[in-house]
């Protein structure tokens, strides 16, 4: 009866994203904070992409995956933060139904890709540290392309199916969405169609792209930590463990918040904290990954110093040539 009554009402074609509108006094501070975060995230990830592409010494499996991760997170943050910044700046919180589905499509596809890409990266490090003699034969160019390509294609394929089903839903109830971007559960909740099938499909998709890669990643890092503990040098052991632990913290935070938001039963406390948990995997993880995975790495820093030296030398020669022509 309830669904019949909803269908008799007029359907609508836009949503209102409430975001963090319940704290109006902090809107300007939040805008500035998110703007700085977005600029730093873009700069860090684009810098890594340029270094990996331009420097021959970084043409290895590890940096191939890091380049993919940086490219992914450049697109990933750009699906959410620009729209959020515009909303904070103008006060316009509306988003069209088609715009909402497009945002959800790219967000879901890129998050799913990152889940399996992080698992591939952890497997790469497992082979490099625990199976060094077999690393070059196992982690060859073809296998790297298969892992990266499989991560991208599988995520986009599954999310295409989910979005095609979601586009058939009817929306005629409340327009207000208590979130700062279009996410699966909040969108489905606003539908006046029967959503049992849709909820099951989204749960299976979320399960497929969170728990299996998380278990694989966790297993790889456990093996890596076990191998690190066997290092005879205390200095080498401490350095390797510091790097590995920082990776593990970021990965656990990313997967953990995804599992809380998309897999665990929605208790009252989890519903209230849903937006807070979403900030971790939409804003903080893309910000932290360039620093944790790349900019603390000696090879990346050496490539950066070399690029800066080449840029300075080019600028110097350009200025000298320009002065000669003027004389």
Short mmCIF file of C-alpha atoms in Angstrom, two decimals:
data_model
loop_
_atom_site.label_atom_id
_atom_site.label_comp_id
_atom_site.label_asym_id
_atom_site.label_seq_id
_atom_site.Cartn_x
_atom_site.Cartn_y
_atom_site.Cartn_z
CA UNK A 1 0.00 0.00 0.00
CA UNK A 2 2.76 2.39 0.93
CA UNK A 3 4.53 1.87 -2.40
CA UNK A 4 1.23 2.36 -4.29
CA UNK A 5 0.62 5.64 -2.48
CA UNK A 6 4.15 6.82 -3.29
CA UNK A 7 3.71 5.99 -6.97
CA UNK A 8 0.59 8.14 -7.10
CA UNK A 9 2.73 11.15 -6.18
CA UNK A 10 4.73 13.25 -8.59
CA UNK A 11 8.23 11.99 -9.29
CA UNK A 12 11.14 14.39 -8.96
CA UNK A 13 14.41 14.73 -10.82
CA UNK A 14 16.75 16.25 -8.26
CA UNK A 15 18.04 15.69 -4.73
CA UNK A 16 19.16 18.03 -1.98
CA UNK A 17 22.49 17.00 -0.44
CA UNK A 18 22.40 18.15 3.17
CA UNK A 19 26.14 17.57 3.58
CA UNK A 20 27.45 19.27 6.71
CA UNK A 21 24.79 21.97 6.65
CA UNK A 22 23.93 21.36 10.29
CA UNK A 23 27.03 23.39 11.25
CA UNK A 24 26.55 26.65 9.27
CA UNK A 25 29.06 28.56 11.39
CA UNK A 26 31.84 26.29 10.11
CA UNK A 27 30.99 26.45 6.39
CA UNK A 28 33.80 28.87 5.47
CA UNK A 29 36.37 26.96 7.54
CA UNK A 30 35.19 23.68 6.02
CA UNK A 31 35.41 25.15 2.50
CA UNK A 32 39.00 26.33 3.05
CA UNK A 33 40.01 23.03 4.64
CA UNK A 34 38.54 20.97 1.80
CA UNK A 35 40.00 23.31 -0.84
CA UNK A 36 43.51 22.92 0.59
CA UNK A 37 42.99 19.15 0.90
CA UNK A 38 41.85 18.90 -2.72
CA UNK A 39 44.74 20.99 -4.08
CA UNK A 40 47.33 19.05 -2.06
CA UNK A 41 45.80 15.71 -3.07
CA UNK A 42 45.80 16.64 -6.77
CA UNK A 43 49.33 18.06 -6.62
CA UNK A 44 50.75 15.01 -4.83
CA UNK A 45 49.11 12.45 -7.09
CA UNK A 46 49.83 14.29 -10.36
CA UNK A 47 53.46 14.74 -9.28
CA UNK A 48 53.78 10.98 -8.75
CA UNK A 49 52.22 10.24 -12.16
CA UNK A 50 54.65 12.62 -13.89
CA UNK A 51 57.67 11.17 -12.06
CA UNK A 52 56.71 7.56 -12.79
CA UNK A 53 56.13 8.27 -16.48
CA UNK A 54 59.21 10.48 -16.97
CA UNK A 55 61.84 8.58 -14.98
CA UNK A 56 63.12 5.31 -16.46
CA UNK A 57 64.30 4.09 -13.04
CA UNK A 58 60.69 4.06 -11.85
CA UNK A 59 59.47 1.79 -14.64
CA UNK A 60 59.07 -1.18 -12.29
CA UNK A 61 55.97 -3.12 -11.15
CA UNK A 62 55.77 -1.30 -7.81
CA UNK A 63 55.76 2.15 -9.41
CA UNK A 64 53.47 0.98 -12.19
CA UNK A 65 50.85 0.20 -9.52
CA UNK A 66 51.60 3.44 -7.66
CA UNK A 67 51.08 5.38 -10.89
CA UNK A 68 47.75 3.64 -11.37
CA UNK A 69 46.78 4.43 -7.78
CA UNK A 70 47.67 8.10 -8.19
CA UNK A 71 45.74 8.35 -11.47
CA UNK A 72 42.77 6.66 -9.84
CA UNK A 73 42.76 8.96 -6.81
CA UNK A 74 43.12 12.07 -8.96
CA UNK A 75 39.86 11.06 -10.67
CA UNK A 76 38.38 9.74 -7.44
CA UNK A 77 38.60 12.96 -5.44
CA UNK A 78 37.48 14.97 -8.48
CA UNK A 79 34.13 13.16 -8.53
CA UNK A 80 33.24 14.41 -5.04
CA UNK A 81 35.23 17.39 -3.77
CA UNK A 82 34.62 19.95 -6.59
CA UNK A 83 30.85 19.49 -6.29
CA UNK A 84 31.11 19.73 -2.49
CA UNK A 85 33.24 22.87 -2.69
CA UNK A 86 30.79 24.52 -5.09
CA UNK A 87 27.94 23.68 -2.72
CA UNK A 88 29.75 25.22 0.25
CA UNK A 89 30.63 28.32 -1.77
CA UNK A 90 27.26 29.01 -3.38
CA UNK A 91 24.89 27.40 -0.90
CA UNK A 92 23.25 25.42 -3.73
CA UNK A 93 22.91 21.85 -2.46
CA UNK A 94 20.75 20.48 -5.26
CA UNK A 95 21.95 17.83 -7.67
CA UNK A 96 19.96 16.37 -10.56
CA UNK A 97 18.99 12.70 -10.61
CA UNK A 98 21.15 12.08 -13.69
CA UNK A 99 24.06 14.00 -12.12
CA UNK A 100 23.65 11.96 -8.95
CA UNK A 101 23.78 8.66 -10.84
CA UNK A 102 26.84 9.80 -12.84
CA UNK A 103 28.65 10.79 -9.64
CA UNK A 104 27.70 7.48 -8.04
CA UNK A 105 28.85 5.55 -11.11
CA UNK A 106 32.33 7.04 -11.18
CA UNK A 107 32.69 7.06 -7.40
CA UNK A 108 31.65 3.39 -7.09
CA UNK A 109 33.81 2.28 -10.02
CA UNK A 110 36.92 4.06 -8.74
CA UNK A 111 36.47 2.85 -5.15
CA UNK A 112 36.04 -0.73 -6.37
CA UNK A 113 39.14 -0.36 -8.54
CA UNK A 114 41.16 0.93 -5.59
CA UNK A 115 40.09 -1.99 -3.40
CA UNK A 116 41.57 -4.55 -5.79
CA UNK A 117 44.49 -2.33 -6.82
CA UNK A 118 45.62 -2.08 -3.18
CA UNK A 119 45.39 -5.88 -2.98
CA UNK A 120 47.55 -6.18 -6.12
CA UNK A 121 50.09 -3.75 -4.63
CA UNK A 122 50.28 -5.74 -1.39
CA UNK A 123 50.78 -8.95 -3.38
CA UNK A 124 53.57 -7.27 -5.35
CA UNK A 125 55.33 -6.31 -2.09
CA UNK A 126 54.77 -9.83 -0.73
CA UNK A 127 56.53 -11.36 -3.74
CA UNK A 128 59.36 -8.79 -3.60
CA UNK A 129 60.06 -9.34 0.12
CA UNK A 130 59.06 -12.96 0.76
CA UNK A 131 59.86 -14.50 -2.66
CA UNK A 132 62.67 -12.31 -4.06
CA UNK A 133 64.20 -15.06 -6.22
CA UNK A 134 60.90 -15.62 -8.04
CA UNK A 135 59.81 -11.97 -8.16
CA UNK A 136 60.96 -11.10 -11.69
CA UNK A 137 59.42 -14.24 -13.20
CA UNK A 138 56.08 -13.92 -11.41
CA UNK A 139 55.61 -10.15 -11.51
CA UNK A 140 56.35 -9.61 -15.21
CA UNK A 141 54.88 -6.87 -17.42
CA UNK A 142 52.02 -9.03 -18.67
CA UNK A 143 50.95 -10.06 -15.16
CA UNK A 144 51.12 -6.43 -13.96
CA UNK A 145 48.85 -5.33 -16.81
CA UNK A 146 46.45 -8.18 -16.05
CA UNK A 147 46.24 -7.23 -12.35
CA UNK A 148 45.77 -3.51 -13.04
CA UNK A 149 43.43 -4.03 -16.01
CA UNK A 150 41.38 -6.59 -14.10
CA UNK A 151 40.97 -4.16 -11.20
CA UNK A 152 39.71 -1.37 -13.46
CA UNK A 153 37.49 -3.49 -15.74
CA UNK A 154 35.82 -5.59 -13.03
CA UNK A 155 34.90 -2.54 -10.94
CA UNK A 156 33.46 -0.57 -13.87
CA UNK A 157 31.54 -3.62 -15.11
CA UNK A 158 29.92 -4.41 -11.75
CA UNK A 159 29.03 -0.76 -11.05
CA UNK A 160 27.57 -0.42 -14.56
CA UNK A 161 25.15 -3.24 -13.71
CA UNK A 162 24.26 -1.64 -10.35
CA UNK A 163 23.68 1.81 -11.86
CA UNK A 164 21.60 0.40 -14.72
CA UNK A 165 19.32 -1.25 -12.14
CA UNK A 166 19.25 1.89 -10.00
CA UNK A 167 18.25 4.05 -12.98
CA UNK A 168 14.99 2.07 -13.14
CA UNK A 169 13.97 3.13 -9.62
CA UNK A 170 11.27 5.73 -9.10
CA UNK A 171 11.90 8.69 -6.80
CA UNK A 172 8.80 10.48 -5.52
CA UNK A 173 9.33 10.81 -1.79
CA UNK A 174 11.59 13.09 0.28
CA UNK A 175 14.28 14.85 -1.76
CA UNK A 176 16.72 15.50 1.08
CA UNK A 177 19.73 13.18 1.28
CA UNK A 178 21.67 13.24 4.54
CA UNK A 179 25.09 12.97 2.91
CA UNK A 180 27.69 15.13 1.16
CA UNK A 181 27.68 13.07 -2.06
CA UNK A 182 25.44 10.56 -3.84
CA UNK A 183 26.06 7.22 -2.19
CA UNK A 184 24.38 3.86 -2.67
CA UNK A 185 22.36 3.46 0.52
CA UNK A 186 21.12 7.08 0.84
CA UNK A 187 19.95 7.09 -2.81
CA UNK A 188 18.15 3.75 -2.50
CA UNK A 189 16.44 4.91 0.71
CA UNK A 190 14.85 7.83 -1.16
CA UNK A 191 13.26 5.55 -3.76
CA UNK A 192 9.55 4.77 -3.57
CA UNK A 193 10.03 1.59 -5.63
CA UNK A 194 10.40 -1.86 -4.12
CA UNK A 195 14.12 -1.97 -3.38
CA UNK A 196 14.75 -5.44 -1.91
CA UNK A 197 16.43 -6.69 -5.10
CA UNK A 198 18.43 -3.47 -5.42
CA UNK A 199 19.62 -3.69 -1.81
CA UNK A 200 20.69 -7.32 -2.31
CA UNK A 201 22.65 -6.49 -5.48
CA UNK A 202 24.42 -3.54 -3.85
CA UNK A 203 25.26 -5.62 -0.77
CA UNK A 204 26.74 -8.40 -2.91
CA UNK A 205 28.71 -5.87 -4.96
CA UNK A 206 30.00 -4.17 -1.80
CA UNK A 207 30.91 -7.53 -0.28
CA UNK A 208 32.74 -8.63 -3.43
CA UNK A 209 34.86 -5.47 -3.58
CA UNK A 210 35.73 -5.11 0.11
CA UNK A 211 36.18 -8.34 2.05
CA UNK A 212 38.11 -10.53 -0.49
CA UNK A 213 40.72 -7.85 -1.35
CA UNK A 214 40.97 -6.84 2.32
CA UNK A 215 41.67 -10.43 3.37
CA UNK A 216 44.25 -10.81 0.58
CA UNK A 217 45.91 -7.51 1.54
CA UNK A 218 45.93 -8.36 5.24
CA UNK A 219 47.38 -11.81 4.55
CA UNK A 220 50.13 -10.33 2.38
CA UNK A 221 51.12 -7.83 5.07
CA UNK A 222 51.13 -10.49 7.77
CA UNK A 223 53.57 -12.53 5.64
CA UNK A 224 55.65 -9.40 5.02
CA UNK A 225 55.80 -8.55 8.73
CA UNK A 226 56.79 -12.12 9.52
CA UNK A 227 59.63 -11.87 6.97
CA UNK A 228 60.70 -8.49 8.39
CA UNK A 229 60.99 -9.93 11.89
CA UNK A 230 63.59 -12.37 10.54
CA UNK A 231 65.91 -9.54 9.40
CA UNK A 232 69.08 -9.80 11.53
CA UNK A 233 69.87 -6.07 11.52
CA UNK A 234 67.80 -4.17 14.08
CA UNK A 235 68.14 -0.92 12.07
CA UNK A 236 66.97 -2.55 8.84
CA UNK A 237 64.17 -4.31 10.69
CA UNK A 238 62.99 -1.10 12.33
CA UNK A 239 63.05 0.84 9.04
CA UNK A 240 61.19 -1.87 7.11
CA UNK A 241 58.64 -2.28 9.89
CA UNK A 242 58.03 1.50 10.01
CA UNK A 243 57.27 1.58 6.27
CA UNK A 244 55.11 -1.55 6.38
CA UNK A 245 53.14 -0.42 9.45
CA UNK A 246 52.29 2.95 7.87
CA UNK A 247 51.03 1.15 4.75
CA UNK A 248 49.00 -1.22 6.89
CA UNK A 249 47.40 1.62 8.89
CA UNK A 250 46.24 3.43 5.72
CA UNK A 251 44.97 0.21 4.11
CA UNK A 252 43.13 -0.91 7.25
CA UNK A 253 41.52 2.53 7.62
CA UNK A 254 40.40 2.48 3.98
CA UNK A 255 38.95 -1.05 3.99
CA UNK A 256 37.68 -0.77 7.57
CA UNK A 257 35.57 2.32 6.94
CA UNK A 258 34.23 0.83 3.69
CA UNK A 259 33.20 -2.35 5.52
CA UNK A 260 31.53 -0.33 8.29
CA UNK A 261 29.56 1.81 5.81
CA UNK A 262 28.59 -0.82 3.23
CA UNK A 263 28.68 -4.25 4.90
CA UNK A 264 27.84 -4.03 8.61
CA UNK A 265 24.18 -3.80 9.74
CA UNK A 266 23.02 -0.21 10.02
CA UNK A 267 22.59 0.42 13.74
CA UNK A 268 21.54 3.86 14.99
CA UNK A 269 25.10 4.80 15.98
CA UNK A 270 26.55 3.70 12.60
CA UNK A 271 23.87 5.66 10.71
CA UNK A 272 24.76 8.80 12.66
CA UNK A 273 28.48 8.31 12.00
CA UNK A 274 28.04 7.36 8.33
CA UNK A 275 29.19 10.74 6.99
CA UNK A 276 32.19 10.78 9.32
CA UNK A 277 33.34 7.34 8.16
CA UNK A 278 32.80 8.38 4.54
CA UNK A 279 35.25 11.27 4.98
CA UNK A 280 38.02 8.73 5.69
CA UNK A 281 37.83 6.92 2.34
CA UNK A 282 36.76 9.88 0.20
CA UNK A 283 39.06 12.62 1.53
CA UNK A 284 41.73 11.42 3.96
CA UNK A 285 42.94 8.27 2.19
CA UNK A 286 43.59 9.98 -1.20
CA UNK A 287 45.42 12.73 0.72
CA UNK A 288 47.58 10.29 2.71
CA UNK A 289 48.42 7.76 -0.03
CA UNK A 290 50.93 9.92 -2.00
CA UNK A 291 52.86 10.63 1.19
CA UNK A 292 52.70 7.11 2.63
CA UNK A 293 53.37 5.12 -0.54
CA UNK A 294 55.60 7.38 -2.62
CA UNK A 295 56.96 10.64 -1.22
CA UNK A 296 58.65 8.82 1.69
CA UNK A 297 60.38 6.55 -0.81
CA UNK A 298 64.07 7.22 -1.56
CA UNK A 299 63.77 6.38 -5.26
CA UNK A 300 60.83 8.75 -5.71
CA UNK A 301 62.60 11.54 -3.83
CA UNK A 302 65.74 11.02 -5.94
CA UNK A 303 63.63 11.18 -9.10
CA UNK A 304 62.02 14.37 -7.79
CA UNK A 305 65.41 15.98 -7.05
CA UNK A 306 66.62 15.00 -10.52
CA UNK A 307 63.50 16.50 -12.13
CA UNK A 308 63.97 19.74 -10.16
CA UNK A 309 67.66 19.94 -11.21
CA UNK A 310 66.72 19.38 -14.87
CA UNK A 311 64.00 22.01 -14.64
CA UNK A 312 66.37 24.55 -13.05
CA UNK A 313 69.05 23.81 -15.67
CA UNK A 314 66.52 24.22 -18.48
CA UNK A 315 65.26 27.52 -17.06
CA UNK A 316 68.82 28.79 -16.62
CA UNK A 317 69.78 27.93 -20.20
CA UNK A 318 66.54 29.48 -21.46
CA UNK A 319 67.20 32.74 -19.56
CA UNK A 320 70.83 32.86 -20.75
CA UNK A 321 69.74 32.31 -24.35
CA UNK A 322 67.09 34.99 -24.06
CA UNK A 323 69.66 37.48 -22.67
CA UNK A 324 72.04 36.75 -25.57
CA UNK A 325 69.29 37.40 -28.10
CA UNK A 326 68.38 40.68 -26.38
CA UNK A 327 72.06 41.78 -26.49
#
